[in-house]
JSON list of C-alpha atoms in Angstrom, two decimals:
[
{"chain": "U", "resi": 94, "resn": "ALA", "atom": "CA", "xyz": [-14.93, -12.08, 0.89]},
{"chain": "U", "resi": 95, "resn": "GLN", "atom": "CA", "xyz": [-12.07, -13.17, -1.32]},
{"chain": "U", "resi": 96, "resn": "THR", "atom": "CA", "xyz": [-10.44, -16.56, -1.70]},
{"chain": "U", "resi": 97, "resn": "VAL", "atom": "CA", "xyz": [-7.41, -17.71, -3.65]},
{"chain": "U", "resi": 98, "resn": "THR", "atom": "CA", "xyz": [-6.60, -21.32, -4.46]},
{"chain": "U", "resi": 99, "resn": "GLN", "atom": "CA", "xyz": [-3.24, -22.60, -5.64]},
{"chain": "U", "resi": 100, "resn": "SER", "atom": "CA", "xyz": [-3.65, -26.29, -6.36]},
{"chain": "U", "resi": 101, "resn": "GLN", "atom": "CA", "xyz": [0.05, -27.04, -6.88]},
{"chain": "U", "resi": 102, "resn": "PRO", "atom": "CA", "xyz": [1.91, -27.17, -3.55]},
{"chain": "U", "resi": 103, "resn": "GLU", "atom": "CA", "xyz": [5.18, -27.85, -5.36]},
{"chain": "U", "resi": 104, "resn": "MET", "atom": "CA", "xyz": [6.50, -27.55, -8.90]},
{"chain": "U", "resi": 105, "resn": "SER", "atom": "CA", "xyz": [9.87, -28.15, -10.45]},
{"chain": "U", "resi": 106, "resn": "VAL", "atom": "CA", "xyz": [11.49, -27.07, -13.69]},
{"chain": "U", "resi": 107, "resn": "GLN", "atom": "CA", "xyz": [14.79, -27.48, -15.43]},
{"chain": "U", "resi": 108, "resn": "GLU", "atom": "CA", "xyz": [16.92, -24.41, -15.88]},
{"chain": "U", "resi": 109, "resn": "ALA", "atom": "CA", "xyz": [16.08, -22.61, -19.16]},
{"chain": "U", "resi": 110, "resn": "GLU", "atom": "CA", "xyz": [12.72, -24.39, -19.45]},
{"chain": "U", "resi": 111, "resn": "THR", "atom": "CA", "xyz": [9.23, -22.95, -19.03]},
{"chain": "U", "resi": 112, "resn": "VAL", "atom": "CA", "xyz": [6.88, -23.58, -16.13]},
{"chain": "U", "resi": 113, "resn": "THR", "atom": "CA", "xyz": [3.31, -22.49, -15.42]},
{"chain": "U", "resi": 114, "resn": "LEU", "atom": "CA", "xyz": [1.87, -22.00, -11.95]},
{"chain": "U", "resi": 115, "resn": "SER", "atom": "CA", "xyz": [-1.90, -22.21, -11.58]},
{"chain": "U", "resi": 116, "resn": "CYS", "atom": "CA", "xyz": [-4.26, -20.05, -9.56]},
{"chain": "U", "resi": 117, "resn": "THR", "atom": "CA", "xyz": [-8.00, -19.61, -9.24]},
{"chain": "U", "resi": 118, "resn": "TYR", "atom": "CA", "xyz": [-9.70, -16.97, -7.18]},
{"chain": "U", "resi": 119, "resn": "ASP", "atom": "CA", "xyz": [-13.07, -15.69, -6.10]},
{"chain": "U", "resi": 120, "resn": "THR", "atom": "CA", "xyz": [-14.06, -12.17, -5.21]},
{"chain": "U", "resi": 121, "resn": "SER", "atom": "CA", "xyz": [-17.23, -10.13, -4.85]},
{"chain": "U", "resi": 122, "resn": "GLU", "atom": "CA", "xyz": [-15.42, -6.94, -5.84]},
{"chain": "U", "resi": 123, "resn": "SER", "atom": "CA", "xyz": [-16.15, -5.48, -9.25]},
{"chain": "U", "resi": 124, "resn": "ASP", "atom": "CA", "xyz": [-12.81, -3.73, -9.42]},
{"chain": "U", "resi": 125, "resn": "TYR", "atom": "CA", "xyz": [-9.80, -5.66, -8.25]},
{"chain": "U", "resi": 126, "resn": "TYR", "atom": "CA", "xyz": [-6.15, -6.37, -8.88]},
{"chain": "U", "resi": 127, "resn": "LEU", "atom": "CA", "xyz": [-4.25, -9.61, -9.16]},
{"chain": "U", "resi": 128, "resn": "PHE", "atom": "CA", "xyz": [-0.62, -10.20, -8.33]},
{"chain": "U", "resi": 129, "resn": "TRP", "atom": "CA", "xyz": [2.04, -12.83, -8.16]},
{"chain": "U", "resi": 130, "resn": "TYR", "atom": "CA", "xyz": [4.49, -12.38, -5.31]},
{"chain": "U", "resi": 131, "resn": "LYS", "atom": "CA", "xyz": [7.70, -14.32, -4.83]},
{"chain": "U", "resi": 132, "resn": "GLN", "atom": "CA", "xyz": [9.22, -15.20, -1.46]},
{"chain": "U", "resi": 133, "resn": "PRO", "atom": "CA", "xyz": [12.74, -16.66, -1.66]},
{"chain": "U", "resi": 134, "resn": "PRO", "atom": "CA", "xyz": [13.87, -18.71, 1.35]},
{"chain": "U", "resi": 135, "resn": "SER", "atom": "CA", "xyz": [14.46, -16.46, 4.34]},
{"chain": "U", "resi": 136, "resn": "ARG", "atom": "CA", "xyz": [14.04, -13.37, 2.22]},
{"chain": "U", "resi": 137, "resn": "GLN", "atom": "CA", "xyz": [11.39, -10.75, 1.79]},
{"chain": "U", "resi": 138, "resn": "MET", "atom": "CA", "xyz": [8.30, -10.90, -0.36]},
{"chain": "U", "resi": 139, "resn": "ILE", "atom": "CA", "xyz": [8.83, -9.40, -3.81]},
{"chain": "U", "resi": 140, "resn": "LEU", "atom": "CA", "xyz": [6.26, -8.40, -6.41]},
{"chain": "U", "resi": 141, "resn": "VAL", "atom": "CA", "xyz": [6.69, -10.36, -9.64]},
{"chain": "U", "resi": 142, "resn": "ILE", "atom": "CA", "xyz": [3.82, -9.16, -11.81]},
{"chain": "U", "resi": 143, "resn": "ARG", "atom": "CA", "xyz": [0.44, -7.45, -11.49]},
{"chain": "U", "resi": 144, "resn": "GLN", "atom": "CA", "xyz": [-2.78, -7.31, -13.48]},
{"chain": "U", "resi": 145, "resn": "GLU", "atom": "CA", "xyz": [-5.74, -4.95, -13.33]},
{"chain": "U", "resi": 146, "resn": "ALA", "atom": "CA", "xyz": [-8.93, -6.98, -13.66]},
{"chain": "U", "resi": 147, "resn": "TYR", "atom": "CA", "xyz": [-10.54, -4.55, -16.11]},
{"chain": "U", "resi": 148, "resn": "LYS", "atom": "CA", "xyz": [-7.67, -4.96, -18.56]},
{"chain": "U", "resi": 149, "resn": "GLN", "atom": "CA", "xyz": [-8.11, -7.82, -20.99]},
{"chain": "U", "resi": 150, "resn": "GLN", "atom": "CA", "xyz": [-4.50, -7.77, -22.12]},
{"chain": "U", "resi": 151, "resn": "ASN", "atom": "CA", "xyz": [-2.32, -10.17, -20.19]},
{"chain": "U", "resi": 152, "resn": "ALA", "atom": "CA", "xyz": [0.51, -8.56, -18.26]},
{"chain": "U", "resi": 153, "resn": "THR", "atom": "CA", "xyz": [4.11, -9.39, -19.08]},
{"chain": "U", "resi": 154, "resn": "GLU", "atom": "CA", "xyz": [7.28, -8.53, -17.23]},
{"chain": "U", "resi": 155, "resn": "ASN", "atom": "CA", "xyz": [10.41, -9.78, -18.94]},
{"chain": "U", "resi": 156, "resn": "ARG", "atom": "CA", "xyz": [10.41, -13.58, -18.53]},
{"chain": "U", "resi": 157, "resn": "PHE", "atom": "CA", "xyz": [7.18, -13.55, -16.54]},
{"chain": "U", "resi": 158, "resn": "SER", "atom": "CA", "xyz": [3.72, -13.46, -18.07]},
{"chain": "U", "resi": 159, "resn": "VAL", "atom": "CA", "xyz": [0.20, -14.22, -16.93]},
{"chain": "U", "resi": 160, "resn": "ASN", "atom": "CA", "xyz": [-2.81, -15.86, -18.48]},
{"chain": "U", "resi": 161, "resn": "PHE", "atom": "CA", "xyz": [-5.79, -14.00, -17.06]},
{"chain": "U", "resi": 162, "resn": "GLN", "atom": "CA", "xyz": [-9.17, -15.58, -17.70]},
{"chain": "U", "resi": 163, "resn": "LYS", "atom": "CA", "xyz": [-11.66, -13.31, -15.95]},
{"chain": "U", "resi": 164, "resn": "ALA", "atom": "CA", "xyz": [-14.79, -15.34, -16.58]},
{"chain": "U", "resi": 165, "resn": "ALA", "atom": "CA", "xyz": [-13.11, -18.47, -15.26]},
{"chain": "U", "resi": 166, "resn": "LYS", "atom": "CA", "xyz": [-11.46, -16.51, -12.42]},
{"chain": "U", "resi": 167, "resn": "SER", "atom": "CA", "xyz": [-8.14, -17.98, -13.36]},
{"chain": "U", "resi": 168, "resn": "PHE", "atom": "CA", "xyz": [-4.76, -16.25, -13.15]},
{"chain": "U", "resi": 169, "resn": "SER", "atom": "CA", "xyz": [-1.77, -18.40, -14.02]},
{"chain": "U", "resi": 170, "resn": "LEU", "atom": "CA", "xyz": [1.88, -17.39, -14.08]},
{"chain": "U", "resi": 171, "resn": "LYS", "atom": "CA", "xyz": [4.27, -18.51, -16.80]},
{"chain": "U", "resi": 172, "resn": "ILE", "atom": "CA", "xyz": [8.01, -18.30, -16.21]},
{"chain": "U", "resi": 173, "resn": "SER", "atom": "CA", "xyz": [10.07, -18.63, -19.36]},
{"chain": "U", "resi": 174, "resn": "ASP", "atom": "CA", "xyz": [13.79, -19.44, -19.52]},
{"chain": "U", "resi": 175, "resn": "SER", "atom": "CA", "xyz": [13.77, -20.41, -15.84]},
{"chain": "U", "resi": 176, "resn": "GLN", "atom": "CA", "xyz": [16.81, -19.42, -13.82]},
{"chain": "U", "resi": 177, "resn": "LEU", "atom": "CA", "xyz": [18.20, -20.77, -10.56]},
{"chain": "U", "resi": 178, "resn": "GLY", "atom": "CA", "xyz": [17.27, -17.48, -8.92]},
{"chain": "U", "resi": 179, "resn": "ASP", "atom": "CA", "xyz": [13.62, -18.10, -9.68]},
{"chain": "U", "resi": 180, "resn": "ALA", "atom": "CA", "xyz": [13.50, -20.79, -6.98]},
{"chain": "U", "resi": 181, "resn": "ALA", "atom": "CA", "xyz": [11.11, -19.53, -4.32]},
{"chain": "U", "resi": 182, "resn": "MET", "atom": "CA", "xyz": [7.61, -19.78, -2.90]},
{"chain": "U", "resi": 183, "resn": "TYR", "atom": "CA", "xyz": [5.17, -18.10, -5.28]},
{"chain": "U", "resi": 184, "resn": "PHE", "atom": "CA", "xyz": [1.93, -16.62, -4.03]},
{"chain": "U", "resi": 185, "resn": "CYS", "atom": "CA", "xyz": [-1.09, -15.71, -6.11]},
{"chain": "U", "resi": 186, "resn": "VAL", "atom": "CA", "xyz": [-2.77, -12.68, -4.58]},
{"chain": "U", "resi": 187, "resn": "VAL", "atom": "CA", "xyz": [-6.00, -10.75, -5.05]},
{"chain": "U", "resi": 188, "resn": "SER", "atom": "CA", "xyz": [-6.77, -7.26, -3.84]},
{"chain": "U", "resi": 189, "resn": "GLY", "atom": "CA", "xyz": [-9.82, -5.18, -4.35]},
{"chain": "U", "resi": 190, "resn": "GLY", "atom": "CA", "xyz": [-12.07, -2.37, -3.39]},
{"chain": "U", "resi": 191, "resn": "THR", "atom": "CA", "xyz": [-10.95, 0.60, -1.37]},
{"chain": "U", "resi": 192, "resn": "SER", "atom": "CA", "xyz": [-8.74, -1.55, 0.82]},
{"chain": "U", "resi": 193, "resn": "TYR", "atom": "CA", "xyz": [-6.25, -1.90, -1.96]},
{"chain": "U", "resi": 194, "resn": "GLY", "atom": "CA", "xyz": [-3.46, -3.23, 0.23]},
{"chain": "U", "resi": 195, "resn": "LYS", "atom": "CA", "xyz": [-5.67, -5.74, 2.01]},
{"chain": "U", "resi": 196, "resn": "LEU", "atom": "CA", "xyz": [-4.31, -8.65, 0.08]},
{"chain": "U", "resi": 197, "resn": "THR", "atom": "CA", "xyz": [-5.67, -12.18, 0.08]},
{"chain": "U", "resi": 198, "resn": "PHE", "atom": "CA", "xyz": [-2.93, -14.72, -0.53]},
{"chain": "U", "resi": 199, "resn": "GLY", "atom": "CA", "xyz": [-3.12, -18.25, -1.83]},
{"chain": "U", "resi": 200, "resn": "GLN", "atom": "CA", "xyz": [-1.40, -21.10, -0.06]},
{"chain": "U", "resi": 201, "resn": "GLY", "atom": "CA", "xyz": [1.67, -20.79, -2.23]},
{"chain": "U", "resi": 202, "resn": "THR", "atom": "CA", "xyz": [3.58, -22.98, -4.68]},
{"chain": "U", "resi": 203, "resn": "ILE", "atom": "CA", "xyz": [7.17, -23.94, -3.99]},
{"chain": "U", "resi": 204, "resn": "LEU", "atom": "CA", "xyz": [9.15, -23.75, -7.21]},
{"chain": "U", "resi": 205, "resn": "THR", "atom": "CA", "xyz": [12.38, -25.71, -7.50]},
{"chain": "U", "resi": 206, "resn": "VAL", "atom": "CA", "xyz": [14.73, -25.02, -10.40]},
{"chain": "U", "resi": 207, "resn": "HIS", "atom": "CA", "xyz": [17.10, -27.82, -11.36]},
{"chain": "U", "resi": 208, "resn": "PRO", "atom": "CA", "xyz": [20.44, -27.00, -13.02]},
{"chain": "R", "resi": 204, "resn": "ASP", "atom": "CA", "xyz": [14.72, 4.22, -0.55]},
{"chain": "R", "resi": 205, "resn": "THR", "atom": "CA", "xyz": [16.01, 2.06, 2.26]},
{"chain": "R", "resi": 206, "resn": "GLY", "atom": "CA", "xyz": [13.08, -0.33, 2.18]},
{"chain": "R", "resi": 207, "resn": "VAL", "atom": "CA", "xyz": [10.77, -1.48, 4.95]},
{"chain": "R", "resi": 208, "resn": "SER", "atom": "CA", "xyz": [12.64, -2.25, 8.14]},
{"chain": "R", "resi": 209, "resn": "GLN", "atom": "CA", "xyz": [11.39, -4.57, 10.87]},
{"chain": "R", "resi": 210, "resn": "ASN", "atom": "CA", "xyz": [12.86, -5.18, 14.29]},
{"chain": "R", "resi": 211, "resn": "PRO", "atom": "CA", "xyz": [13.68, -7.49, 15.84]},
{"chain": "R", "resi": 212, "resn": "ARG", "atom": "CA", "xyz": [14.27, -10.15, 13.19]},
{"chain": "R", "resi": 213, "resn": "HIS", "atom": "CA", "xyz": [13.67, -12.92, 15.68]},
{"chain": "R", "resi": 214, "resn": "LYS", "atom": "CA", "xyz": [11.95, -13.01, 19.05]},
{"chain": "R", "resi": 215, "resn": "ILE", "atom": "CA", "xyz": [11.71, -15.96, 21.41]},
{"chain": "R", "resi": 216, "resn": "THR", "atom": "CA", "xyz": [9.43, -15.50, 24.38]},
{"chain": "R", "resi": 217, "resn": "LYS", "atom": "CA", "xyz": [7.72, -17.58, 27.00]},
{"chain": "R", "resi": 218, "resn": "ARG", "atom": "CA", "xyz": [4.00, -18.07, 26.99]},
{"chain": "R", "resi": 219, "resn": "GLY", "atom": "CA", "xyz": [2.24, -15.32, 28.87]},
{"chain": "R", "resi": 220, "resn": "GLN", "atom": "CA", "xyz": [4.84, -12.65, 28.19]},
{"chain": "R", "resi": 221, "resn": "ASN", "atom": "CA", "xyz": [4.19, -9.48, 26.21]},
{"chain": "R", "resi": 222, "resn": "VAL", "atom": "CA", "xyz": [6.12, -8.70, 23.03]},
{"chain": "R", "resi": 223, "resn": "THR", "atom": "CA", "xyz": [6.35, -5.64, 20.82]},
{"chain": "R", "resi": 224, "resn": "PHE", "atom": "CA", "xyz": [7.54, -5.43, 17.23]},
{"chain": "R", "resi": 225, "resn": "ARG", "atom": "CA", "xyz": [8.48, -2.34, 15.29]},
{"chain": "R", "resi": 226, "resn": "CYS", "atom": "CA", "xyz": [8.10, -1.50, 11.61]},
{"chain": "R", "resi": 227, "resn": "ASP", "atom": "CA", "xyz": [9.65, 1.45, 9.81]},
{"chain": "R", "resi": 228, "resn": "PRO", "atom": "CA", "xyz": [8.02, 1.91, 6.40]},
{"chain": "R", "resi": 229, "resn": "ILE", "atom": "CA", "xyz": [9.46, 3.55, 3.33]},
{"chain": "R", "resi": 230, "resn": "SER", "atom": "CA", "xyz": [9.54, 7.20, 4.31]},
{"chain": "R", "resi": 231, "resn": "GLU", "atom": "CA", "xyz": [7.07, 8.64, 1.81]},
{"chain": "R", "resi": 232, "resn": "HIS", "atom": "CA", "xyz": [4.56, 5.80, 2.15]},
{"chain": "R", "resi": 233, "resn": "ASN", "atom": "CA", "xyz": [1.37, 6.76, 3.95]},
{"chain": "R", "resi": 234, "resn": "ARG", "atom": "CA", "xyz": [-0.14, 3.28, 4.22]},
{"chain": "R", "resi": 235, "resn": "LEU", "atom": "CA", "xyz": [1.24, 0.60, 6.49]},
{"chain": "R", "resi": 236, "resn": "TYR", "atom": "CA", "xyz": [0.04, -2.99, 6.79]},
{"chain": "R", "resi": 237, "resn": "TRP", "atom": "CA", "xyz": [0.60, -5.86, 9.17]},
{"chain": "R", "resi": 238, "resn": "TYR", "atom": "CA", "xyz": [0.31, -9.48, 8.06]},
{"chain": "R", "resi": 239, "resn": "ARG", "atom": "CA", "xyz": [0.89, -12.77, 9.84]},
{"chain": "R", "resi": 240, "resn": "GLN", "atom": "CA", "xyz": [2.39, -15.78, 8.11]},
{"chain": "R", "resi": 241, "resn": "THR", "atom": "CA", "xyz": [2.50, -19.24, 9.63]},
{"chain": "R", "resi": 242, "resn": "LEU", "atom": "CA", "xyz": [4.88, -21.88, 8.34]},
{"chain": "R", "resi": 243, "resn": "GLY", "atom": "CA", "xyz": [4.06, -23.05, 4.83]},
{"chain": "R", "resi": 244, "resn": "GLN", "atom": "CA", "xyz": [1.10, -20.73, 4.43]},
{"chain": "R", "resi": 245, "resn": "GLY", "atom": "CA", "xyz": [0.39, -17.46, 2.73]},
{"chain": "R", "resi": 246, "resn": "PRO", "atom": "CA", "xyz": [0.32, -14.27, 4.79]},
{"chain": "R", "resi": 247, "resn": "GLU", "atom": "CA", "xyz": [-2.98, -13.24, 6.39]},
{"chain": "R", "resi": 248, "resn": "PHE", "atom": "CA", "xyz": [-4.04, -9.63, 6.73]},
{"chain": "R", "resi": 249, "resn": "LEU", "atom": "CA", "xyz": [-4.15, -8.28, 10.27]},
{"chain": "R", "resi": 250, "resn": "THR", "atom": "CA", "xyz": [-4.59, -4.51, 10.09]},
{"chain": "R", "resi": 251, "resn": "TYR", "atom": "CA", "xyz": [-3.62, -1.39, 8.20]},
{"chain": "R", "resi": 252, "resn": "PHE", "atom": "CA", "xyz": [-3.08, 2.32, 8.75]},
{"chain": "R", "resi": 253, "resn": "GLN", "atom": "CA", "xyz": [-3.36, 5.35, 6.57]},
{"chain": "R", "resi": 254, "resn": "ASN", "atom": "CA", "xyz": [-1.07, 7.87, 8.20]},
{"chain": "R", "resi": 255, "resn": "GLU", "atom": "CA", "xyz": [-1.86, 7.53, 11.92]},
{"chain": "R", "resi": 256, "resn": "ALA", "atom": "CA", "xyz": [-5.42, 6.26, 11.48]},
{"chain": "R", "resi": 257, "resn": "GLN", "atom": "CA", "xyz": [-6.07, 2.54, 11.83]},
{"chain": "R", "resi": 258, "resn": "LEU", "atom": "CA", "xyz": [-8.61, 1.93, 9.08]},
{"chain": "R", "resi": 259, "resn": "GLU", "atom": "CA", "xyz": [-9.31, -1.77, 9.35]},
{"chain": "R", "resi": 260, "resn": "LYS", "atom": "CA", "xyz": [-8.66, -4.70, 11.65]},
{"chain": "R", "resi": 261, "resn": "SER", "atom": "CA", "xyz": [-9.07, -8.36, 10.85]},
{"chain": "R", "resi": 262, "resn": "ARG", "atom": "CA", "xyz": [-11.08, -10.66, 13.06]},
{"chain": "R", "resi": 263, "resn": "LEU", "atom": "CA", "xyz": [-7.76, -12.50, 13.45]},
{"chain": "R", "resi": 264, "resn": "LEU", "atom": "CA", "xyz": [-6.61, -9.60, 15.60]},
{"chain": "R", "resi": 265, "resn": "SER", "atom": "CA", "xyz": [-7.82, -10.63, 19.03]},
{"chain": "R", "resi": 266, "resn": "ASP", "atom": "CA", "xyz": [-8.03, -8.33, 22.06]},
{"chain": "R", "resi": 267, "resn": "ARG", "atom": "CA", "xyz": [-4.48, -9.35, 22.95]},
{"chain": "R", "resi": 268, "resn": "PHE", "atom": "CA", "xyz": [-3.16, -7.65, 19.83]},
{"chain": "R", "resi": 269, "resn": "SER", "atom": "CA", "xyz": [-2.79, -3.91, 19.45]},
{"chain": "R", "resi": 270, "resn": "ALA", "atom": "CA", "xyz": [-1.15, -1.88, 16.75]},
{"chain": "R", "resi": 271, "resn": "GLU", "atom": "CA", "xyz": [-0.28, 1.78, 16.69]},
{"chain": "R", "resi": 272, "resn": "ARG", "atom": "CA", "xyz": [1.21, 4.28, 14.32]},
{"chain": "R", "resi": 273, "resn": "PRO", "atom": "CA", "xyz": [1.35, 7.37, 16.53]},
{"chain": "R", "resi": 274, "resn": "LYS", "atom": "CA", "xyz": [2.90, 9.91, 14.19]},
{"chain": "R", "resi": 275, "resn": "GLY", "atom": "CA", "xyz": [2.08, 8.31, 10.90]},
{"chain": "R", "resi": 276, "resn": "SER", "atom": "CA", "xyz": [5.63, 7.05, 10.48]},
{"chain": "R", "resi": 277, "resn": "PHE", "atom": "CA", "xyz": [6.77, 3.87, 12.26]},
{"chain": "R", "resi": 278, "resn": "SER", "atom": "CA", "xyz": [4.31, 1.36, 13.68]},
{"chain": "R", "resi": 279, "resn": "THR", "atom": "CA", "xyz": [4.35, -1.05, 16.59]},
{"chain": "R", "resi": 280, "resn": "LEU", "atom": "CA", "xyz": [2.49, -4.32, 17.01]},
{"chain": "R", "resi": 281, "resn": "GLU", "atom": "CA", "xyz": [2.11, -5.55, 20.58]},
{"chain": "R", "resi": 282, "resn": "ILE", "atom": "CA", "xyz": [0.93, -8.98, 21.62]},
{"chain": "R", "resi": 283, "resn": "GLN", "atom": "CA", "xyz": [-0.05, -9.35, 25.24]},
{"chain": "R", "resi": 284, "resn": "ARG", "atom": "CA", "xyz": [-0.11, -12.64, 27.15]},
{"chain": "R", "resi": 285, "resn": "THR", "atom": "CA", "xyz": [1.42, -14.54, 24.24]},
{"chain": "R", "resi": 286, "resn": "GLU", "atom": "CA", "xyz": [0.18, -18.03, 23.40]},
{"chain": "R", "resi": 287, "resn": "GLN", "atom": "CA", "xyz": [1.92, -20.77, 21.48]},
{"chain": "R", "resi": 288, "resn": "GLY", "atom": "CA", "xyz": [-0.52, -20.22, 18.63]},
{"chain": "R", "resi": 289, "resn": "ASP", "atom": "CA", "xyz": [0.94, -16.73, 18.18]},
{"chain": "R", "resi": 290, "resn": "SER", "atom": "CA", "xyz": [4.16, -18.25, 16.87]},
{"chain": "R", "resi": 291, "resn": "ALA", "atom": "CA", "xyz": [4.47, -16.98, 13.31]},
{"chain": "R", "resi": 292, "resn": "MET", "atom": "CA", "xyz": [6.26, -14.55, 11.04]},
{"chain": "R", "resi": 293, "resn": "TYR", "atom": "CA", "xyz": [4.84, -11.04, 11.37]},
{"chain": "R", "resi": 294, "resn": "LEU", "atom": "CA", "xyz": [5.23, -9.07, 8.17]},
{"chain": "R", "resi": 295, "resn": "CYS", "atom": "CA", "xyz": [4.97, -5.35, 7.70]},
{"chain": "R", "resi": 296, "resn": "ALA", "atom": "CA", "xyz": [4.40, -3.69, 4.35]},
{"chain": "R", "resi": 297, "resn": "SER", "atom": "CA", "xyz": [3.92, -0.14, 3.15]},
{"chain": "R", "resi": 298, "resn": "SER", "atom": "CA", "xyz": [2.59, 1.62, 0.09]},
{"chain": "R", "resi": 299, "resn": "LEU", "atom": "CA", "xyz": [1.70, 5.04, -1.25]},
{"chain": "R", "resi": 300, "resn": "PHE", "atom": "CA", "xyz": [-2.00, 5.78, -1.56]},
{"chain": "R", "resi": 301, "resn": "PRO", "atom": "CA", "xyz": [-3.82, 6.76, -3.75]},
{"chain": "R", "resi": 302, "resn": "SER", "atom": "CA", "xyz": [-1.15, 5.91, -6.29]},
{"chain": "R", "resi": 303, "resn": "SER", "atom": "CA", "xyz": [-1.82, 2.35, -5.33]},
{"chain": "R", "resi": 304, "resn": "TYR", "atom": "CA", "xyz": [-1.48, 0.60, -8.63]},
{"chain": "R", "resi": 305, "resn": "ASN", "atom": "CA", "xyz": [1.82, 2.20, -9.34]},
{"chain": "R", "resi": 306, "resn": "SER", "atom": "CA", "xyz": [2.97, 1.76, -5.77]},
{"chain": "R", "resi": 307, "resn": "PRO", "atom": "CA", "xyz": [2.52, -1.86, -4.84]},
{"chain": "R", "resi": 308, "resn": "LEU", "atom": "CA", "xyz": [3.14, -3.11, -1.34]},
{"chain": "R", "resi": 309, "resn": "HIS", "atom": "CA", "xyz": [6.76, -3.26, -0.27]},
{"chain": "R", "resi": 310, "resn": "PHE", "atom": "CA", "xyz": [7.34, -5.89, 2.39]},
{"chain": "R", "resi": 311, "resn": "GLY", "atom": "CA", "xyz": [9.87, -6.00, 5.17]},
{"chain": "R", "resi": 312, "resn": "ASN", "atom": "CA", "xyz": [11.86, -9.09, 6.12]},
{"chain": "R", "resi": 313, "resn": "GLY", "atom": "CA", "xyz": [9.49, -9.86, 8.95]},
{"chain": "R", "resi": 314, "resn": "THR", "atom": "CA", "xyz": [9.81, -10.63, 12.65]},
{"chain": "R", "resi": 315, "resn": "ARG", "atom": "CA", "xyz": [9.73, -14.32, 13.49]},
{"chain": "R", "resi": 316, "resn": "LEU", "atom": "CA", "xyz": [8.07, -14.93, 16.84]},
{"chain": "R", "resi": 317, "resn": "THR", "atom": "CA", "xyz": [8.51, -18.19, 18.71]},
{"chain": "R", "resi": 318, "resn": "VAL", "atom": "CA", "xyz": [6.44, -18.69, 21.86]},
{"chain": "R", "resi": 319, "resn": "THR", "atom": "CA", "xyz": [7.72, -21.50, 24.09]}
]
């Protein structure tokens, strides 16, 4: 079984500033993947960034980067130079095993970006 | 790549009625997934197909729920004898397997079901 916990129901940031969203997870899989997905209001879920658990190097994707601490089962998302378009619900997600697409989502963090 | 398409976008039905949703995945994707998302929560896995074979079903998928993917292309999700607790957003996603890492799930816009 897999669980994902996002302890911050809501976060806010000023435009151009940096914000970090927290996530902890638990899984019995030895090989798994971690993702952050973004869901803007009334719009579809979009992949933000992904990390293979066996890779020690933290993934980066333009303004988005993660801090992956495997031993602590922690996977936080840092958004640099925040933009108004970053406002959305962010989900931390874990996937593993042969059922790669069987994703386990956290409860989500609503990010508000203030101009 | 026209994306994952779901129809209808919204469905309002009375308790006890049957409803059917359709999902058209990205054409070359062989895996198709159904998720359910209630308000303010993260999506929960319901079931998935590889081509026409249904490989896994969640315990969330009661006997009233059935999903099909008859020709390995589009999929339908039917809910029989709807209950108010079925009210949710039903999300469909697709991916290409086994190139899974390089082909993450692509989600549709969802079908919002309201049971009155």
